[in-house]
Short mmCIF file of C-alpha atoms in Angstrom, two decimals:
data_model
loop_
_atom_site.label_atom_id
_atom_site.label_comp_id
_atom_site.label_asym_id
_atom_site.label_seq_id
_atom_site.Cartn_x
_atom_site.Cartn_y
_atom_site.Cartn_z
CA MET M 1 -0.05 0.02 0.19
CA GLY M 2 1.54 3.40 -0.84
CA ILE M 3 -0.38 7.23 0.02
CA GLY M 4 1.19 10.08 -1.43
CA ILE M 5 -0.17 13.49 -0.29
CA ASP M 6 0.53 16.39 -2.22
CA GLU M 7 1.26 19.93 -1.23
CA ASP M 8 -1.19 22.02 0.47
CA THR M 9 -3.41 18.14 1.32
CA GLY M 10 -3.54 16.41 4.54
CA ILE M 11 -4.96 13.70 6.08
CA ILE M 12 -6.95 14.05 9.68
CA VAL M 13 -6.77 9.95 10.50
CA GLN M 14 -9.58 8.62 13.50
CA GLY M 15 -9.05 5.33 13.84
CA ASP M 16 -9.19 3.38 11.08
CA THR M 17 -10.09 5.62 8.78
CA PHE M 18 -8.59 9.28 6.84
CA GLU M 19 -10.34 11.63 5.65
CA VAL M 20 -8.58 14.47 2.90
CA LEU M 21 -8.66 17.94 3.20
CA GLY M 22 -6.99 20.60 1.36
CA GLU M 23 -6.41 22.54 -1.94
CA SER M 24 -4.77 19.58 -4.40
CA TYR M 25 -5.16 15.44 -3.83
CA VAL M 26 -3.51 12.11 -1.90
CA VAL M 27 -2.76 9.35 -3.95
CA ILE M 28 -3.64 5.66 -3.04
CA TYR M 29 -2.38 2.58 -4.35
CA ASP M 30 -3.78 -0.54 -2.32
CA GLY M 31 -4.79 -2.98 -5.34
CA THR M 32 -7.68 -1.54 -6.08
CA ARG M 33 -9.70 0.64 -8.65
CA TRP M 34 -12.33 2.82 -7.14
CA SER M 35 -15.22 4.54 -9.49
CA LYS M 36 -16.80 7.74 -8.05
CA GLU M 37 -19.15 7.89 -11.09
CA ARG M 38 -20.70 4.40 -10.32
CA ASP M 39 -19.72 4.23 -6.61
CA THR M 40 -17.81 0.72 -6.97
CA ILE M 41 -14.93 -0.70 -5.95
CA TYR M 42 -12.62 -3.00 -8.62
CA GLU M 43 -10.13 -5.69 -7.89
CA LEU M 44 -7.04 -4.65 -9.83
CA PRO M 45 -4.94 -7.86 -12.36
CA LYS M 46 -1.77 -8.59 -10.41
CA GLY M 47 1.13 -6.68 -10.78
CA SER M 48 -1.19 -3.90 -11.77
CA ARG M 49 0.10 -0.13 -10.94
CA GLU M 50 -2.91 1.87 -11.12
CA PHE M 51 -3.44 4.16 -8.44
CA TYR M 52 -6.23 6.68 -8.20
CA THR M 53 -6.67 10.08 -6.39
CA LEU M 54 -8.95 11.61 -3.52
CA LYS M 55 -9.69 15.05 -2.73
CA SER M 56 -10.69 17.31 -0.09
CA GLY M 57 -13.95 15.69 1.40
CA ASP M 58 -13.40 12.15 0.47
CA GLU M 59 -12.53 9.21 2.87
CA TYR M 60 -10.78 5.67 2.96
CA ASN M 61 -10.68 2.78 5.09
CA LEU M 62 -6.93 1.69 6.12
CA LYS M 63 -8.46 -1.44 7.86
CA THR M 64 -10.31 -2.97 4.85
CA ARG M 65 -8.04 -0.51 2.05
CA SER M 66 -11.40 0.45 -0.15
CA VAL M 67 -12.61 4.27 -0.02
CA ILE M 68 -15.60 4.64 2.03
CA THR M 69 -17.96 5.71 -0.59
CA PHE M 70 -21.55 7.33 0.37
CA GLU M 71 -23.50 4.66 0.79
CA ASP M 72 -21.09 3.38 3.45
CA LYS M 73 -21.17 6.09 5.57
CA GLU M 74 -22.71 7.15 8.50
CA PHE M 75 -25.19 9.84 8.86
CA LEU M 76 -26.25 11.90 11.64
CA SER M 77 -30.14 11.15 12.73
CA LEU M 78 -31.62 14.77 13.84
CA SER M 79 -35.28 15.41 14.20
CA GLU M 80 -37.06 17.93 12.45
CA SER M 81 -37.13 20.25 15.27
CA GLU M 82 -33.43 19.61 15.58
CA LEU M 83 -32.44 20.46 12.30
CA LYS M 84 -34.79 23.92 12.20
CA LYS M 85 -32.79 24.97 14.42
CA TYR M 86 -30.03 25.28 11.33
CA CYS M 87 -32.63 26.74 9.08
CA SER M 88 -31.44 30.26 8.50
CA ASP M 89 -30.38 32.99 6.07
CA TYR M 90 -25.89 33.22 6.16
CA LYS M 91 -23.59 35.85 4.45
CA LEU M 92 -20.71 34.42 3.18
CA VAL M 93 -17.86 35.58 4.80
CA GLY M 94 -16.01 37.29 2.22
CA ALA M 95 -18.65 37.71 -0.04
CA ASN M 96 -21.72 39.93 -0.83
CA ARG M 97 -24.55 37.56 -0.75
CA ILE M 98 -26.68 35.61 1.41
CA SER M 99 -27.45 31.83 1.26
CA LYS M 100 -30.31 29.93 2.67
CA MET M 101 -30.52 26.66 4.70
CA PHE M 102 -33.91 24.95 4.78
CA ILE M 103 -36.34 22.21 4.80
CA GLU M 104 -38.45 21.53 1.97
CA ASN M 105 -40.51 18.01 0.99
CA GLY M 106 -38.90 16.17 3.84
CA ALA M 107 -35.16 17.36 3.18
CA LEU M 108 -33.10 19.66 4.29
CA GLN M 109 -32.12 21.88 1.23
CA PHE M 110 -29.44 25.08 0.53
CA LYS M 111 -29.99 27.80 -1.65
CA THR M 112 -27.10 29.74 -2.88
CA ASN M 113 -26.49 32.04 -6.23
CA GLY M 114 -29.93 31.08 -6.91
CA GLN M 115 -29.11 27.45 -7.01
CA THR M 116 -30.34 24.49 -4.82
CA PHE M 117 -28.64 21.86 -3.57
CA SER M 118 -29.61 18.90 -0.62
CA LEU M 119 -27.63 18.31 1.97
CA TYR M 120 -28.94 14.69 1.93
CA PRO M 121 -28.24 13.90 -2.18
CA SER M 122 -29.98 10.50 -1.90
CA GLN M 123 -32.65 10.15 0.01
CA LYS M 124 -35.13 12.36 1.50
CA LEU M 125 -35.69 12.69 5.25
CA ASP M 126 -38.26 11.16 7.22
CA PHE M 127 -39.55 12.96 9.54
CA THR M 128 -41.78 11.04 12.03
#
């Protein structure tokens, strides 16, 4: 296994996992190939020298030697009333625009620059 960390980039290791932080990339060689588009990990043929890159926010499991995909991640479970504490208008530091966090159709949303993004992209929240 090999890990290469580019300039202005780092990793934060907690237990068996690390998360990439910074402006550039971390390169991993571990005998697998991860497809972010398909969210799938492929075994490489013996002797392959292929590697992949992780950018800020990507995570890796050192024990299983695999990228932590969206489906592997654990998410906070907050009630609607707990989430509403964070719903508000926000002014971005150094910018002259206001962004908004709100709940709509059972999903937590973030609106900035005229575009709305779901903060839980693969599922809607179920408030029961």
